[in-house]
Coordinates of C-alpha atoms in Angstrom, one line a residue:
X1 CA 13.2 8.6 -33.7
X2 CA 15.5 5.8 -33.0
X3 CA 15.2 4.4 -29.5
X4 CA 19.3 4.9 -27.8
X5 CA 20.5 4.0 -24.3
X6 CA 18.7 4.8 -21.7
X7 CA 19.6 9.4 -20.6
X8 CA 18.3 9.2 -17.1
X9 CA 15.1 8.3 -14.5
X10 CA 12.7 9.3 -17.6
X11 CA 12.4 6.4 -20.1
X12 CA 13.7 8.1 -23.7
X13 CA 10.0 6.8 -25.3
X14 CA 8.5 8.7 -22.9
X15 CA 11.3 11.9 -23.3
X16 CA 11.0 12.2 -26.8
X17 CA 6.8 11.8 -26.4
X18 CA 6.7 15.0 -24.1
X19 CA 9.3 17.2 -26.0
X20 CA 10.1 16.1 -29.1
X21 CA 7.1 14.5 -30.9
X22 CA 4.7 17.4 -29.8
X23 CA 2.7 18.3 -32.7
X24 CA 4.5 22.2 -32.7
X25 CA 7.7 20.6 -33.5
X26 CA 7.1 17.5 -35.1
X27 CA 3.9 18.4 -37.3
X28 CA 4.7 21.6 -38.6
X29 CA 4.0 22.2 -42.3
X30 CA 5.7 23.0 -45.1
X31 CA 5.3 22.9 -48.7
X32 CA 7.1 19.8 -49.5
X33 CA 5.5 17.7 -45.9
X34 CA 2.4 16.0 -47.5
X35 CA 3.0 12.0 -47.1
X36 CA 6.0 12.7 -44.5
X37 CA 6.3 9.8 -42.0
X38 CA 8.2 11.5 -39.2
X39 CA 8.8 10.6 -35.7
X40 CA 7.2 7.1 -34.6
X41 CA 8.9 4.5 -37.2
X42 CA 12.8 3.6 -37.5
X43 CA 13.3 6.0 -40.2
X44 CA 11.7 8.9 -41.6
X45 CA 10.5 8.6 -44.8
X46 CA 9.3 11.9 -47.4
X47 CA 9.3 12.3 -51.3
X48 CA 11.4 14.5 -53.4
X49 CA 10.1 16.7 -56.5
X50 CA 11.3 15.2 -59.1
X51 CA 13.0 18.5 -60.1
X52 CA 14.2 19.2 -56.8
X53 CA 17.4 17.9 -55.5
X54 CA 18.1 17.0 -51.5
X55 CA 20.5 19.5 -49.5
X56 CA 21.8 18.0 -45.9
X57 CA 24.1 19.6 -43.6
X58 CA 25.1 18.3 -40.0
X59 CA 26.4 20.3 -37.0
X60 CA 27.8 19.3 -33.8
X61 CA 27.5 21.7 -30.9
X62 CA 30.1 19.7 -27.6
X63 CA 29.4 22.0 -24.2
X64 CA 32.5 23.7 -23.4
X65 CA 33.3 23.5 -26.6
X66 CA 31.0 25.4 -28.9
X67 CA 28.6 26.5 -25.8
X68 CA 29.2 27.7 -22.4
X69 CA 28.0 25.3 -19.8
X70 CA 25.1 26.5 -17.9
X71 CA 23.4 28.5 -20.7
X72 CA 19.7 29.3 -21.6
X73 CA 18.4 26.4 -22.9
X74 CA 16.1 27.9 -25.1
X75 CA 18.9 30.4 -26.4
X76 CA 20.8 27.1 -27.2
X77 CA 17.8 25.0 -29.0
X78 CA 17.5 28.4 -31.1
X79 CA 21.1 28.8 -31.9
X80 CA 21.9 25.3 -33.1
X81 CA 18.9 25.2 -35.2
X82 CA 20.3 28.5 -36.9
X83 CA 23.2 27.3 -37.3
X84 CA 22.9 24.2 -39.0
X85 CA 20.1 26.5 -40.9
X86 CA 22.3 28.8 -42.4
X87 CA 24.6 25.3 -44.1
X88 CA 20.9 25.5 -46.4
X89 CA 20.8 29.2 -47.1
X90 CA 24.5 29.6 -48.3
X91 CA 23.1 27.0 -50.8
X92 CA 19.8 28.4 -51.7
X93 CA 17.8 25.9 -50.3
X94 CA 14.5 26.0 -49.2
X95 CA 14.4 24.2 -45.2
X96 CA 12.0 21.1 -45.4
X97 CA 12.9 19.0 -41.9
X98 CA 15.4 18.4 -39.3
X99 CA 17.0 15.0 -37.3
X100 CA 18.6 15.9 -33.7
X101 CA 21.0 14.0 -31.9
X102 CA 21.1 14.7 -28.1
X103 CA 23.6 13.5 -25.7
X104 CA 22.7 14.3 -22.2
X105 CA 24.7 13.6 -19.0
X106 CA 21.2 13.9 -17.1
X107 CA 17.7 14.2 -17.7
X108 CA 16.4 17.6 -16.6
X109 CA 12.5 18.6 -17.3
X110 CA 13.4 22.0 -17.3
X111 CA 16.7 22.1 -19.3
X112 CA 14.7 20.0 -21.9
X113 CA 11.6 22.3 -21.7
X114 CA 13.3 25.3 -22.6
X115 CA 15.8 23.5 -25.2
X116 CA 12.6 22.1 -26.9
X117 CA 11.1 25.4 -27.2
X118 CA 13.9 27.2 -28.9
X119 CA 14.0 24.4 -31.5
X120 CA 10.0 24.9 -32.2
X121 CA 10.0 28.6 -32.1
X122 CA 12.4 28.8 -34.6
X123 CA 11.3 25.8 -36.6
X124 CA 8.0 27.1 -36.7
X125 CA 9.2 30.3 -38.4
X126 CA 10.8 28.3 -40.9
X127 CA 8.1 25.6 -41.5
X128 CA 10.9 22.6 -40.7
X129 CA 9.1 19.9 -38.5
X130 CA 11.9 17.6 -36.2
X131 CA 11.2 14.0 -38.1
X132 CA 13.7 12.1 -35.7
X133 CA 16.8 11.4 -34.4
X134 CA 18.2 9.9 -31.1
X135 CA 19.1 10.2 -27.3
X136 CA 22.0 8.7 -25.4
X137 CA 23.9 9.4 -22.3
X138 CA 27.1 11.3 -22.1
X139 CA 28.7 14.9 -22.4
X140 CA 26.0 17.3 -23.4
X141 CA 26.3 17.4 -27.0
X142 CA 23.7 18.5 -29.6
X143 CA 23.9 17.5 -33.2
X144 CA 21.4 18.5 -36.0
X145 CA 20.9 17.3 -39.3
X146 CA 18.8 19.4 -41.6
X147 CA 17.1 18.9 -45.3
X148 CA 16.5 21.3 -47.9
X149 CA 15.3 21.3 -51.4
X150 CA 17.0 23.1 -54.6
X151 CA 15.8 23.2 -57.8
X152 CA 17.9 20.6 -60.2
X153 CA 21.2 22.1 -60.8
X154 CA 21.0 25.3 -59.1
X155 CA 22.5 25.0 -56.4
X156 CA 24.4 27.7 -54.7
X157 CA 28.3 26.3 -54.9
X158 CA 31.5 27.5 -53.7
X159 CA 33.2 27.3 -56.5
X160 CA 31.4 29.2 -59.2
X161 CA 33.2 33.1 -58.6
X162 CA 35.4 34.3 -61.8
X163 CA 37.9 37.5 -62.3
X164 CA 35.4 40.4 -62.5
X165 CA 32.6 39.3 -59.5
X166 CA 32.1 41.4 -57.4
X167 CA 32.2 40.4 -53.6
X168 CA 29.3 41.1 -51.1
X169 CA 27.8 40.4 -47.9
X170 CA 24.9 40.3 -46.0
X171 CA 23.9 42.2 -42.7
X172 CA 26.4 43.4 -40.6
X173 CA 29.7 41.4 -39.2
X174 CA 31.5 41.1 -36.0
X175 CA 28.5 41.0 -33.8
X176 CA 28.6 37.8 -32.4
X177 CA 32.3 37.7 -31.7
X178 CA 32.0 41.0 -30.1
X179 CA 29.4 39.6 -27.9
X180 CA 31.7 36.6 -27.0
X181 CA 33.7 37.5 -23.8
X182 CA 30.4 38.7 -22.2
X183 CA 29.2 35.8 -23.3
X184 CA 31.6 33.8 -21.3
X185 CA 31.1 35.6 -18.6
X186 CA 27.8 34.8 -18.2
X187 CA 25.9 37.8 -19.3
X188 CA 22.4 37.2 -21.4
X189 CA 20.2 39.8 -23.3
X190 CA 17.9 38.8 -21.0
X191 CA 19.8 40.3 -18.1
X192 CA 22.0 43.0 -19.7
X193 CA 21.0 46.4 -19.0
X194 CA 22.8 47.8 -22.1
X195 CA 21.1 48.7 -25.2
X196 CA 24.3 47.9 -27.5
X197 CA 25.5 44.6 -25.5
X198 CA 21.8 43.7 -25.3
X199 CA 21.9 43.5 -29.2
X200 CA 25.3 41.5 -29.4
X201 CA 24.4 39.2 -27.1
X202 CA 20.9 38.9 -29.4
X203 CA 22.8 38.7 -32.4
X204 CA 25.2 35.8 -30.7
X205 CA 22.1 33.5 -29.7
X206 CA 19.6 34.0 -31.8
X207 CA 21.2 34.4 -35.1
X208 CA 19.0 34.8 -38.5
X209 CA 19.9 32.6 -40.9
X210 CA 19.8 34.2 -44.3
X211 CA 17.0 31.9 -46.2
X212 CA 15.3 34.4 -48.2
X213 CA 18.9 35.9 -49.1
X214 CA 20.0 32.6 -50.3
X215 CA 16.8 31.8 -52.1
X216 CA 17.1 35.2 -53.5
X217 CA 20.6 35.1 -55.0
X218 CA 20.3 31.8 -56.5
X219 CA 17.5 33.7 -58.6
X220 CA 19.4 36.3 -60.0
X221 CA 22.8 34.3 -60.6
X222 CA 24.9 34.8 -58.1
X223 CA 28.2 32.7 -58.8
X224 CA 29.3 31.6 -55.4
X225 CA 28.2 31.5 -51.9
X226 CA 29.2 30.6 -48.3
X227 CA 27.8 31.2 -44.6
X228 CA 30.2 33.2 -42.7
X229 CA 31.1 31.3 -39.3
X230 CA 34.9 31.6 -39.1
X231 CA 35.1 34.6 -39.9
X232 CA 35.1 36.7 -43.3
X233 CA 38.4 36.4 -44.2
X234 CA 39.1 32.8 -43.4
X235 CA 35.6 31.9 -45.2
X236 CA 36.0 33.9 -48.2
X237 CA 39.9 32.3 -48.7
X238 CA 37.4 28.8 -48.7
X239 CA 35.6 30.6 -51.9
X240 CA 38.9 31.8 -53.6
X241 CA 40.2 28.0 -53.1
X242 CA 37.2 26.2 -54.6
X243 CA 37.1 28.8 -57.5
X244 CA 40.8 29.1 -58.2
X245 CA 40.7 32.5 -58.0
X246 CA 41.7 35.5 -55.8
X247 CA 40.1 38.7 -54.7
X248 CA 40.2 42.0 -53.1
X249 CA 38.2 44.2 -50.8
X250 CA 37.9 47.2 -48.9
X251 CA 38.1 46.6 -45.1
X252 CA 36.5 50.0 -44.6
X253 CA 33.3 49.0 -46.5
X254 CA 32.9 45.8 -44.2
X255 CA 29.6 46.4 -42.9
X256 CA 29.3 47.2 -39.0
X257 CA 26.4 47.5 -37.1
X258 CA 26.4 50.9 -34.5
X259 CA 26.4 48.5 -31.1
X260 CA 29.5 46.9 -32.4
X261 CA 31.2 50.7 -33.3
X262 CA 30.4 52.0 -29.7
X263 CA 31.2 49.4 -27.5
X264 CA 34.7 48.3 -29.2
X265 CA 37.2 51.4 -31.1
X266 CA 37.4 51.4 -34.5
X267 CA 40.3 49.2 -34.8
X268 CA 39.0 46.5 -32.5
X269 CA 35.6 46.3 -34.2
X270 CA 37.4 46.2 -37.7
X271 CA 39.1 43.1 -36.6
X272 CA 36.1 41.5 -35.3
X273 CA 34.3 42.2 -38.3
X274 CA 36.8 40.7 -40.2
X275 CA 38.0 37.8 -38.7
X276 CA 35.0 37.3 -35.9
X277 CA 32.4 34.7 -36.6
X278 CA 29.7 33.2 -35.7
X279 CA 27.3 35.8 -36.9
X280 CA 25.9 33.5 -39.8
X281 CA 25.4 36.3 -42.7
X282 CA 26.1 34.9 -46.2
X283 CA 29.3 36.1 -48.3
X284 CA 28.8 35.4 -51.9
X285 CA 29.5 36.7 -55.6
X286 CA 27.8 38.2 -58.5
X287 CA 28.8 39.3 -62.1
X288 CA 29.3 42.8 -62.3
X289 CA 26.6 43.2 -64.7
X290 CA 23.9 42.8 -61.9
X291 CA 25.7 45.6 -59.9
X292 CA 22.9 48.4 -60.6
X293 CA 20.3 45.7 -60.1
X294 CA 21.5 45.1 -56.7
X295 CA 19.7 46.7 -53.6
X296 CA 20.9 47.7 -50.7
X297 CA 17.8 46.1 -48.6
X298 CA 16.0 42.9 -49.6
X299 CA 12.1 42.6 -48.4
X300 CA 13.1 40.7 -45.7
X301 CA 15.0 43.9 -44.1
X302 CA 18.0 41.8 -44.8
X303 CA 20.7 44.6 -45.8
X304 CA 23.6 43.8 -48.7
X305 CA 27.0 45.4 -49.1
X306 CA 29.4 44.9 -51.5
X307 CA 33.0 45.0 -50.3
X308 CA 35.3 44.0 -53.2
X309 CA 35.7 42.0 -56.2
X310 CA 37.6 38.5 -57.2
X311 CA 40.6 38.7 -59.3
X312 CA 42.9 36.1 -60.9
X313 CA 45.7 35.6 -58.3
X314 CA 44.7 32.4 -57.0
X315 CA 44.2 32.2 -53.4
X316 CA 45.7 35.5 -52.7
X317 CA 43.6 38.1 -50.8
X318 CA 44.6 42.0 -50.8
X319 CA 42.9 44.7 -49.3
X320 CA 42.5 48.0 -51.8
X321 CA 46.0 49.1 -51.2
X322 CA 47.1 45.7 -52.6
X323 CA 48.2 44.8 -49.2
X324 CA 48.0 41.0 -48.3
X325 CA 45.4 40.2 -45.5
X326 CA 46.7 37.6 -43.3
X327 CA 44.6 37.6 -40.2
X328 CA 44.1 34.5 -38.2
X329 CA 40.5 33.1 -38.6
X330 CA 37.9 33.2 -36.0
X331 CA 38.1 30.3 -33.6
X332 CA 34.7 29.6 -31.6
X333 CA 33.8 29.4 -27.9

């Protein structure tokens, strides 16, 4: 972990010693770690299968930007983990390690605690040890850089759906941008007393990135995949543009979970499940011929829905009644 400006009264070797190099974040392993050289050197070094290829993905998360100011830390460390997460599962990847960059305006024990402890709790479920990164002094900013291996070649890419595929997704959508104005007003699932909020708010911090999904469809052939974070409509027009192609679906069949139905009207929640994201399910295509093949549940309790198919009006996106779908995409916190 590269040594950065000074963050504060705490010397940074001595930050990253106490939470960041602890052997339940840093040591964790997984099935590609033997020979890792993480955290300690200038760089991290690890070997690649040869008939693997390298996936990398890297978020930034700015306070008042992507994240509320004065927010669970732990929630946070979770959710940006998750996030950059799901960047490997859209692709089929298998998570093998992660860099962080942190930017703190002031060294806090207990902020970094907690923040330390979402990363590890959900790095732990993944088998993804932290192998470096840096600290500096500024705006609270959080950027994550995480690896993943792929078989040679079969990758899952944006640009593989053809006329006939038939359009799906994975869990249910519109949760987390349900959850977002109680979210700005400060509310937690820790300290909401109602079942259905309780479960947005969940749904908005501690997201499940679809790994198994994404490992799963690159099995059977699916032809295209993305993670859904601004929303399905805008992210699906990002498949249609890579695969020349365009597609319809059924709004109605958009998957919705029951706390989103009760605490918005129909209308409202249809919106939000259509242009809300941040909920971090996968929307991806299959040929047609693996329809029957296609259950409704994977092993993981992951559930999958298919919502329309892709057609060859380039970029154009109609709902069943051949009406044009135009609504804005989601725009974050």
């Amino acid at each position: 972990m590269a040594v950065g400006a000074a963050v504060g009264e705490m010397d940074e070797f001595e930050l990253i010693k106490r939470y960041f190099a602890r052997p339940e974040i840093s040591q964790i392993q997984g099935q590609y770690t033997d020979g890792l050289i993480g955290i300690g050197d200038d760089c991290a070094l690890f070997d690649i299968p040869v008939d693997m290829q390298l996936a990398q993905s890297l978020d930034t998360l700015v306070e008042g930007v992507h994240f509320p100011k004065e927010c669970d830390p732990f929630a946070l460390g979770y959710r940006a983990l998750a996030v950059s997460l799901s960047d490997l599962a859209a692709m089929g990847a298998e998570p093998h390690s992660f860099i962080l960059g942190l930017t703190l305006p002031r060294v806090s024990e207990l902020w970094l605690k907690g923040f330390s402890e979402g990363l590890a709790q959900l790095a732990q479920q993944v088998k993804a040890p932290l192998i470096g990164g840096d600290t500096t002094r500024g705006p609270l900013t959080i950027s994550l850089q995480v690896q993943g291996l792929i078989p040679k070649g079969k990758a899952l890419l944006r640009s593989g759906a053809r006329p006939g595929d038939l359009i799906c997704v994975t869990g249910t959508l519109g949760d987390a941008a349900g959850a977002l104005p109680f979210v700005l007003h400060g509310d937690t699932p820790e300290t909401c007393g109602d079942d259905h909020l309780r479960y947005l708010l969940n749904r908005y911090w501690y997201p499940s990135p679809r790994l198994f999904a994404g490992q799963w469809l690159r099995q059977i052939g699916a032809t295209a995949a993305l993670d859904i974070s601004d929303g399905l409509l805008g992210d699906l027009r990002h498949i249609l543009k890579a695969s020349h192609a365009g597609a319809e679906i059924a709004p109605e069949l958009v998957p919705r979970s029951s706390a989103l139905n009760r605490q918005y009207d129909q209308k409202t929640a249809l919106k939000l499940a259509l242009t809300g994201g941040d909920d971090y399910e996968l929307c991806f295509t299959i040929p047609r011929a693996l329809a029957q093949s296609l259950p409704s549940k994977l092993k993981d309790g992951c559930r999958i829905t298919c919502i329309g198919q892709i057609n060859d009006e380039p970029g154009i996106l109609r709902d069943s009644q051949g009406n044009l779908l135009t609504e804005k995409a989601y725009t974050h916190f």
